[in-house]
Short mmCIF file of C-alpha atoms and ligand atoms in Angstrom, two decimals:
data_model
loop_
_atom_site.label_atom_id
_atom_site.label_comp_id
_atom_site.label_asym_id
_atom_site.label_seq_id
_atom_site.Cartn_x
_atom_site.Cartn_y
_atom_site.Cartn_z
CA MET A 1 -122.74 35.10 -38.18
CA LEU A 2 -121.81 32.01 -40.00
CA LEU A 3 -124.55 30.43 -42.08
CA SER A 4 -125.41 26.96 -43.00
CA ASP A 5 -125.90 26.25 -46.65
CA ALA A 6 -129.39 24.64 -46.01
CA THR A 7 -131.27 27.48 -47.73
CA VAL A 8 -130.29 26.50 -51.27
CA SER A 9 -130.47 22.95 -52.65
CA SER A 10 -127.47 20.89 -54.15
CA THR A 11 -128.17 22.71 -57.23
CA LEU A 12 -127.21 26.56 -57.20
CA PHE A 13 -128.95 27.47 -60.22
CA THR A 14 -129.43 25.97 -63.71
CA ALA A 15 -128.60 28.01 -67.06
CA ARG A 16 -129.67 26.64 -70.41
CA GLY A 17 -129.28 22.89 -69.58
CA ARG A 18 -126.31 23.33 -67.28
CA ARG A 19 -126.64 22.65 -63.68
CA ILE A 20 -124.17 24.74 -61.35
CA PRO A 21 -123.80 22.80 -58.13
CA ALA A 22 -124.20 24.30 -54.80
CA ASP A 23 -121.00 22.98 -53.61
CA ALA A 24 -118.92 24.91 -56.16
CA SER A 25 -119.94 28.20 -54.50
CA PRO A 26 -118.97 30.88 -53.62
CA LEU A 27 -118.46 31.39 -57.24
CA LEU A 28 -116.33 34.10 -58.78
CA MET A 29 -117.73 36.01 -61.46
CA GLY A 30 -115.11 37.85 -63.46
CA VAL A 31 -116.33 41.45 -64.84
CA LEU A 32 -115.60 42.21 -68.61
CA ASN A 33 -116.68 45.70 -69.78
CA VAL A 34 -116.43 46.26 -73.33
CA THR A 35 -117.41 50.03 -72.97
CA PRO A 36 -115.65 53.23 -73.34
CA ASP A 37 -116.94 54.57 -69.92
CA SER A 38 -117.30 51.80 -67.38
CA PHE A 39 -116.22 53.32 -63.91
CA SER A 40 -113.16 51.14 -63.40
CA ASP A 41 -112.24 49.45 -66.55
CA GLY A 42 -113.80 51.81 -69.34
CA GLY A 43 -111.92 52.01 -72.38
CA ARG A 44 -109.29 49.25 -71.70
CA TYR A 45 -111.29 46.25 -73.43
CA LEU A 46 -112.99 48.00 -76.29
CA ASP A 47 -110.52 46.21 -78.72
CA PRO A 48 -112.17 42.66 -79.09
CA ALA A 49 -108.80 40.93 -78.96
CA ALA A 50 -107.85 42.62 -75.79
CA ALA A 51 -111.40 41.85 -74.37
CA VAL A 52 -111.12 38.16 -75.25
CA ALA A 53 -107.62 37.98 -73.68
CA HIS A 54 -108.75 39.44 -70.68
CA ALA A 55 -111.71 37.14 -70.43
CA LEU A 56 -109.38 34.25 -70.91
CA ALA A 57 -106.73 35.52 -68.42
CA MET A 58 -109.77 35.70 -65.80
CA VAL A 59 -110.57 32.19 -66.51
CA GLU A 60 -107.02 31.24 -66.12
CA GLN A 61 -106.69 33.00 -62.68
CA GLY A 62 -109.86 30.94 -61.52
CA ALA A 63 -112.94 32.63 -62.51
CA ASP A 64 -116.06 30.36 -62.22
CA LEU A 65 -118.20 32.71 -64.47
CA ILE A 66 -117.70 35.55 -66.80
CA ASP A 67 -119.87 38.44 -66.92
CA ILE A 68 -119.54 40.57 -70.22
CA GLY A 69 -121.32 43.86 -70.35
CA ALA A 70 -121.14 46.71 -73.29
CA GLU A 71 -123.38 49.52 -71.57
CA SER A 72 -122.06 51.07 -68.48
CA SER A 73 -124.43 51.56 -65.72
CA ARG A 74 -122.21 53.90 -63.62
CA PRO A 75 -124.14 56.77 -61.83
CA GLY A 76 -124.89 59.33 -64.59
CA ALA A 77 -123.91 56.93 -67.48
CA SER A 78 -125.68 57.87 -70.70
CA PRO A 79 -127.69 54.90 -72.32
CA VAL A 80 -126.15 53.05 -75.20
CA ASP A 81 -128.51 52.38 -78.47
CA GLU A 82 -129.16 48.64 -79.11
CA GLN A 83 -127.08 48.53 -82.56
CA GLU A 84 -123.94 50.05 -80.62
CA GLU A 85 -124.28 47.63 -77.63
CA LEU A 86 -124.59 44.64 -80.13
CA ARG A 87 -121.45 45.89 -82.15
CA ARG A 88 -119.30 46.00 -79.08
CA LEU A 89 -120.76 42.95 -77.23
CA ILE A 90 -121.33 40.07 -79.90
CA PRO A 91 -117.92 39.53 -81.49
CA VAL A 92 -116.39 39.26 -77.85
CA MET A 93 -119.26 37.19 -76.61
CA ARG A 94 -118.84 34.67 -79.53
CA ALA A 95 -115.12 34.40 -79.28
CA VAL A 96 -115.21 33.93 -75.38
CA CYS A 97 -117.96 31.45 -75.35
CA ARG A 98 -116.08 29.58 -78.04
CA GLU A 99 -112.66 29.64 -75.92
CA ALA A 100 -113.89 29.34 -72.55
CA THR A 101 -115.75 26.22 -70.99
CA ILE A 102 -117.20 28.15 -67.86
CA PRO A 103 -120.78 29.71 -68.04
CA VAL A 104 -120.90 33.31 -69.49
CA SER A 105 -123.37 35.93 -68.72
CA VAL A 106 -124.48 39.00 -70.75
CA ASP A 107 -124.82 42.00 -68.43
CA THR A 108 -127.70 43.89 -70.35
CA THR A 109 -131.31 45.47 -69.82
CA LYS A 110 -132.36 44.93 -73.39
CA ALA A 111 -134.17 41.86 -74.60
CA ALA A 112 -132.84 41.91 -78.07
CA VAL A 113 -129.47 42.20 -76.92
CA ALA A 114 -129.89 39.33 -74.44
CA ARG A 115 -131.33 37.07 -77.35
CA ARG A 116 -128.41 37.73 -79.62
CA ALA A 117 -125.93 37.10 -76.68
CA LEU A 118 -127.63 33.85 -75.72
CA GLU A 119 -127.30 33.00 -79.61
CA ALA A 120 -123.64 33.76 -79.29
CA GLY A 121 -123.14 31.37 -76.53
CA ALA A 122 -124.12 33.08 -73.35
CA CYS A 123 -126.22 31.10 -70.86
CA ILE A 124 -127.07 33.58 -68.20
CA VAL A 125 -128.75 37.19 -68.33
CA ASN A 126 -127.40 39.70 -65.70
CA ASP A 127 -130.35 42.28 -65.81
CA ILE A 128 -129.64 45.20 -63.70
CA SER A 129 -133.18 46.24 -64.13
CA ALA A 130 -134.69 42.89 -62.89
CA LEU A 131 -136.76 42.79 -66.16
CA ARG A 132 -138.30 46.31 -65.52
CA PHE A 133 -136.73 48.23 -68.43
CA ASP A 134 -137.75 45.83 -71.31
CA ALA A 135 -141.10 43.91 -71.38
CA ALA A 136 -139.70 41.30 -73.76
CA MET A 137 -137.06 40.37 -71.44
CA ALA A 138 -138.57 37.81 -69.32
CA GLN A 139 -139.80 35.94 -72.47
CA VAL A 140 -136.40 35.86 -73.88
CA VAL A 141 -134.93 34.26 -70.65
CA ALA A 142 -137.88 31.91 -70.36
CA GLU A 143 -137.60 30.54 -73.94
CA ALA A 144 -133.84 29.94 -73.72
CA GLY A 145 -134.13 28.47 -70.08
CA ALA A 146 -131.11 30.85 -69.28
CA GLY A 147 -129.75 31.81 -65.71
CA LEU A 148 -131.26 35.12 -64.64
CA VAL A 149 -129.78 37.68 -62.12
CA LEU A 150 -132.34 39.78 -60.87
CA MET A 151 -130.76 42.91 -59.49
CA HIS A 152 -132.31 45.77 -57.30
CA MET A 153 -131.81 49.42 -58.53
CA GLN A 154 -133.88 52.40 -57.14
CA GLY A 155 -134.51 54.52 -60.02
CA TRP A 156 -132.46 54.80 -63.27
CA PRO A 157 -128.53 54.95 -63.76
CA ARG A 158 -128.62 58.57 -64.72
CA THR A 159 -130.45 59.67 -61.47
CA MET A 160 -130.13 56.91 -59.18
CA GLN A 161 -127.71 58.43 -56.65
CA GLN A 162 -129.29 61.98 -56.49
CA ALA A 163 -131.65 61.03 -53.40
CA PRO A 164 -131.80 57.41 -52.61
CA TYR A 165 -134.41 56.86 -49.91
CA TYR A 166 -135.82 53.74 -48.11
CA VAL A 167 -137.81 53.23 -44.90
CA ASP A 168 -135.83 50.07 -44.45
CA VAL A 169 -133.50 49.29 -47.11
CA VAL A 170 -133.31 45.57 -46.44
CA GLU A 171 -137.27 45.10 -46.35
CA ALA A 172 -137.52 47.23 -49.38
CA ILE A 173 -135.25 44.91 -51.40
CA ARG A 174 -136.72 41.65 -49.83
CA ALA A 175 -140.18 42.73 -51.04
CA PHE A 176 -138.83 43.89 -54.46
CA PHE A 177 -137.07 40.29 -54.77
CA VAL A 178 -140.39 38.53 -54.11
CA GLU A 179 -142.39 40.66 -56.81
CA ARG A 180 -139.64 40.36 -59.42
CA MET A 181 -139.38 36.66 -58.78
CA ASN A 182 -143.04 36.21 -59.21
CA THR A 183 -142.91 38.28 -62.57
CA ALA A 184 -140.07 36.20 -63.90
CA MET A 185 -141.83 32.89 -62.86
CA GLU A 186 -145.15 34.15 -64.41
CA ALA A 187 -143.43 34.56 -67.55
CA GLY A 188 -142.25 30.92 -67.60
CA VAL A 189 -138.83 31.32 -65.87
CA GLY A 190 -138.11 28.48 -63.63
CA ARG A 191 -137.29 29.18 -60.11
CA GLU A 192 -134.00 27.42 -60.31
CA GLN A 193 -132.81 29.72 -63.01
CA ILE A 194 -133.13 32.71 -60.76
CA LEU A 195 -130.27 34.64 -58.75
CA LEU A 196 -130.89 37.91 -56.73
CA ASP A 197 -128.41 40.75 -56.33
CA PRO A 198 -129.25 43.87 -53.87
CA GLY A 199 -127.40 46.12 -56.51
CA LEU A 200 -124.69 47.69 -54.34
CA GLY A 201 -124.28 51.39 -55.60
CA PHE A 202 -127.53 51.37 -57.44
CA GLY A 203 -129.63 54.11 -55.83
CA LYS A 204 -128.02 53.68 -52.35
CA THR A 205 -126.36 55.82 -50.06
CA LEU A 206 -123.03 54.60 -48.17
CA GLU A 207 -125.16 53.67 -45.28
CA HIS A 208 -127.45 51.71 -47.37
CA ASN A 209 -124.57 49.74 -49.19
CA LEU A 210 -122.80 49.02 -45.74
CA THR A 211 -126.18 47.78 -44.10
CA LEU A 212 -126.90 45.52 -47.09
CA LEU A 213 -123.59 43.81 -46.73
CA ARG A 214 -123.89 43.47 -42.93
CA ARG A 215 -127.55 42.29 -43.26
CA LEU A 216 -127.29 40.19 -46.31
CA ASP A 217 -128.38 37.01 -44.54
CA ALA A 218 -131.89 38.53 -44.51
CA PHE A 219 -132.19 37.41 -48.17
CA LEU A 220 -131.36 33.84 -47.59
CA THR A 221 -134.79 32.71 -46.59
CA LEU A 222 -135.92 33.56 -50.29
CA GLY A 223 -134.12 30.37 -51.06
CA ARG A 224 -132.28 31.63 -54.22
CA PRO A 225 -128.48 32.29 -54.61
CA ILE A 226 -127.34 35.86 -53.74
CA VAL A 227 -124.94 37.69 -55.86
CA VAL A 228 -122.99 40.51 -54.64
CA GLY A 229 -121.13 43.21 -56.83
CA ALA A 230 -118.98 45.29 -54.47
CA SER A 231 -115.91 45.37 -56.50
CA ARG A 232 -113.96 48.69 -56.58
CA LYS A 233 -117.29 50.73 -56.14
CA ALA A 234 -117.57 54.30 -54.81
CA PHE A 235 -118.84 53.33 -51.35
CA ILE A 236 -115.57 51.45 -50.82
CA GLY A 237 -113.80 54.44 -51.88
CA THR A 238 -115.69 56.74 -49.54
CA VAL A 239 -114.73 54.47 -46.59
CA VAL A 240 -111.11 53.98 -47.31
CA ASN A 241 -110.64 57.33 -48.98
CA ARG A 242 -108.92 56.03 -52.32
CA PRO A 243 -109.37 56.34 -56.01
CA VAL A 244 -110.91 53.56 -58.02
CA ASP A 245 -107.52 51.78 -58.59
CA GLU A 246 -106.59 51.61 -55.10
CA ARG A 247 -109.69 49.82 -53.81
CA LEU A 248 -108.53 46.10 -53.67
CA MET A 249 -108.13 45.73 -49.95
CA GLY A 250 -111.52 47.48 -49.46
CA THR A 251 -113.14 45.18 -52.01
CA ALA A 252 -111.55 42.18 -50.39
CA ALA A 253 -112.94 43.07 -46.98
CA ALA A 254 -116.49 43.55 -48.69
CA ILE A 255 -116.18 40.31 -50.21
CA ALA A 256 -115.20 38.46 -47.22
CA VAL A 257 -118.21 39.90 -45.23
CA ALA A 258 -120.53 39.12 -48.06
CA ILE A 259 -119.40 35.49 -48.32
CA LEU A 260 -119.63 35.04 -44.50
CA ARG A 261 -123.04 36.45 -44.84
CA GLY A 262 -124.30 33.92 -47.51
CA ALA A 263 -123.37 35.41 -50.80
CA ARG A 264 -123.11 32.49 -53.31
CA VAL A 265 -121.67 34.62 -56.33
CA VAL A 266 -119.28 37.53 -56.12
CA ARG A 267 -118.91 39.86 -59.10
CA VAL A 268 -115.26 40.98 -59.24
CA HIS A 269 -112.73 42.76 -61.59
CA ASP A 270 -109.69 41.24 -59.63
CA VAL A 271 -110.11 37.60 -60.09
CA ASP A 272 -106.67 36.72 -59.03
CA ALA A 273 -106.74 38.52 -55.68
CA MET A 274 -110.33 37.85 -54.90
CA ARG A 275 -109.60 33.91 -55.45
CA ASP A 276 -107.38 34.01 -52.27
CA VAL A 277 -110.11 35.97 -50.42
CA VAL A 278 -112.56 33.32 -51.35
CA LYS A 279 -110.37 30.35 -50.46
CA MET A 280 -109.26 31.82 -47.10
CA VAL A 281 -113.08 32.63 -46.11
CA GLN A 282 -114.07 29.09 -46.99
CA ALA A 283 -111.14 27.67 -45.12
CA ILE A 284 -112.10 29.50 -42.03
CA ARG A 285 -115.87 28.58 -42.42
CA HIS A 286 -115.08 24.85 -42.74
CA ALA A 287 -112.53 24.69 -40.04
N1 HH2 B 1 -122.50 46.36 -60.96
C1 HH2 B 1 -122.38 46.94 -62.13
C2 HH2 B 1 -122.73 46.28 -63.29
N2 HH2 B 1 -123.35 45.29 -63.30
N3 HH2 B 1 -124.57 43.61 -62.21
C3 HH2 B 1 -124.77 42.96 -61.09
N4 HH2 B 1 -125.64 41.80 -61.08
N5 HH2 B 1 -124.53 43.36 -59.82
C4 HH2 B 1 -123.57 44.58 -59.76
O1 HH2 B 1 -123.20 44.95 -58.56
C5 HH2 B 1 -123.45 45.06 -61.01
C6 HH2 B 1 -123.80 44.61 -62.19
C7 HH2 B 1 -121.40 48.14 -62.10
O2 HH2 B 1 -119.88 47.99 -62.29
P1 HH2 B 1 -119.05 47.68 -63.63
O3 HH2 B 1 -119.69 46.63 -64.62
O4 HH2 B 1 -117.66 47.37 -63.27
O5 HH2 B 1 -119.41 49.18 -64.15
P2 HH2 B 1 -120.01 49.83 -65.19
O6 HH2 B 1 -121.51 49.62 -64.96
O7 HH2 B 1 -119.61 51.36 -65.19
O8 HH2 B 1 -119.70 49.13 -66.62
#
């Protein structure tokens, strides 16, 4: 099904005084993990100079946003303490925000890390716990007027893939989004600051992930932009039977479907290749 763009207004979202126009979407969010253990690029960008160079390369390749994370959330990952997360993140965040003109987000669940990242120039908080892991997070986002990605996850990264269960995965996540948006707005976050992400791979079976992509349009009536992070994930590996560094084509297919079903932001590792996917899908949609 092709979808009209009527469900989101001419402003896609706002982030610290920046207005991201709807007609610029679908946006490519390039992933930068400054971690030793991320599932696909762990260890590659621990050196701050390499991390900054990679971020700038993604900008060059056409990224619309850069998402920087310093704690892996892969299934079974061990938590990282605040000091270590800050140590990895802040120098890179500061340098990328100085060099790049596009909006930069911080992928964190900790309010103190989000605050320091915003001070360093980030303008979006990508919280995979949707404000559930740190009671102070909503306030930090509200005070900064930052963009906010509310992502769905069942359980915690350590255990989330052990036995994910839903009566109806789409309905469960829809209800979660409504409840989390209300929590954010009660804390003073503006509706226009919010983006929603079903959290592919976060407490979901293969069937759940595929169903969410197929039925992504069920979330459009919530009136907020949908973010999808399918890039290189295990569920793609299961379908195509390939290791993490050979999932480019599987990722391309997932992203094409996500955009056709209404995704406004796609979070990807391979910006150069996925730029072509976005362009091609858009050309077909607008023909
Ligand atoms: N996926 C990952 C991390 N953060 N944020 C959002 N909003 N959506 C996602 O799907 C999402 C996310 C996991 O991918 P990655 O960052 O590459 O790996 P790791 O968590 O191992 O660092």
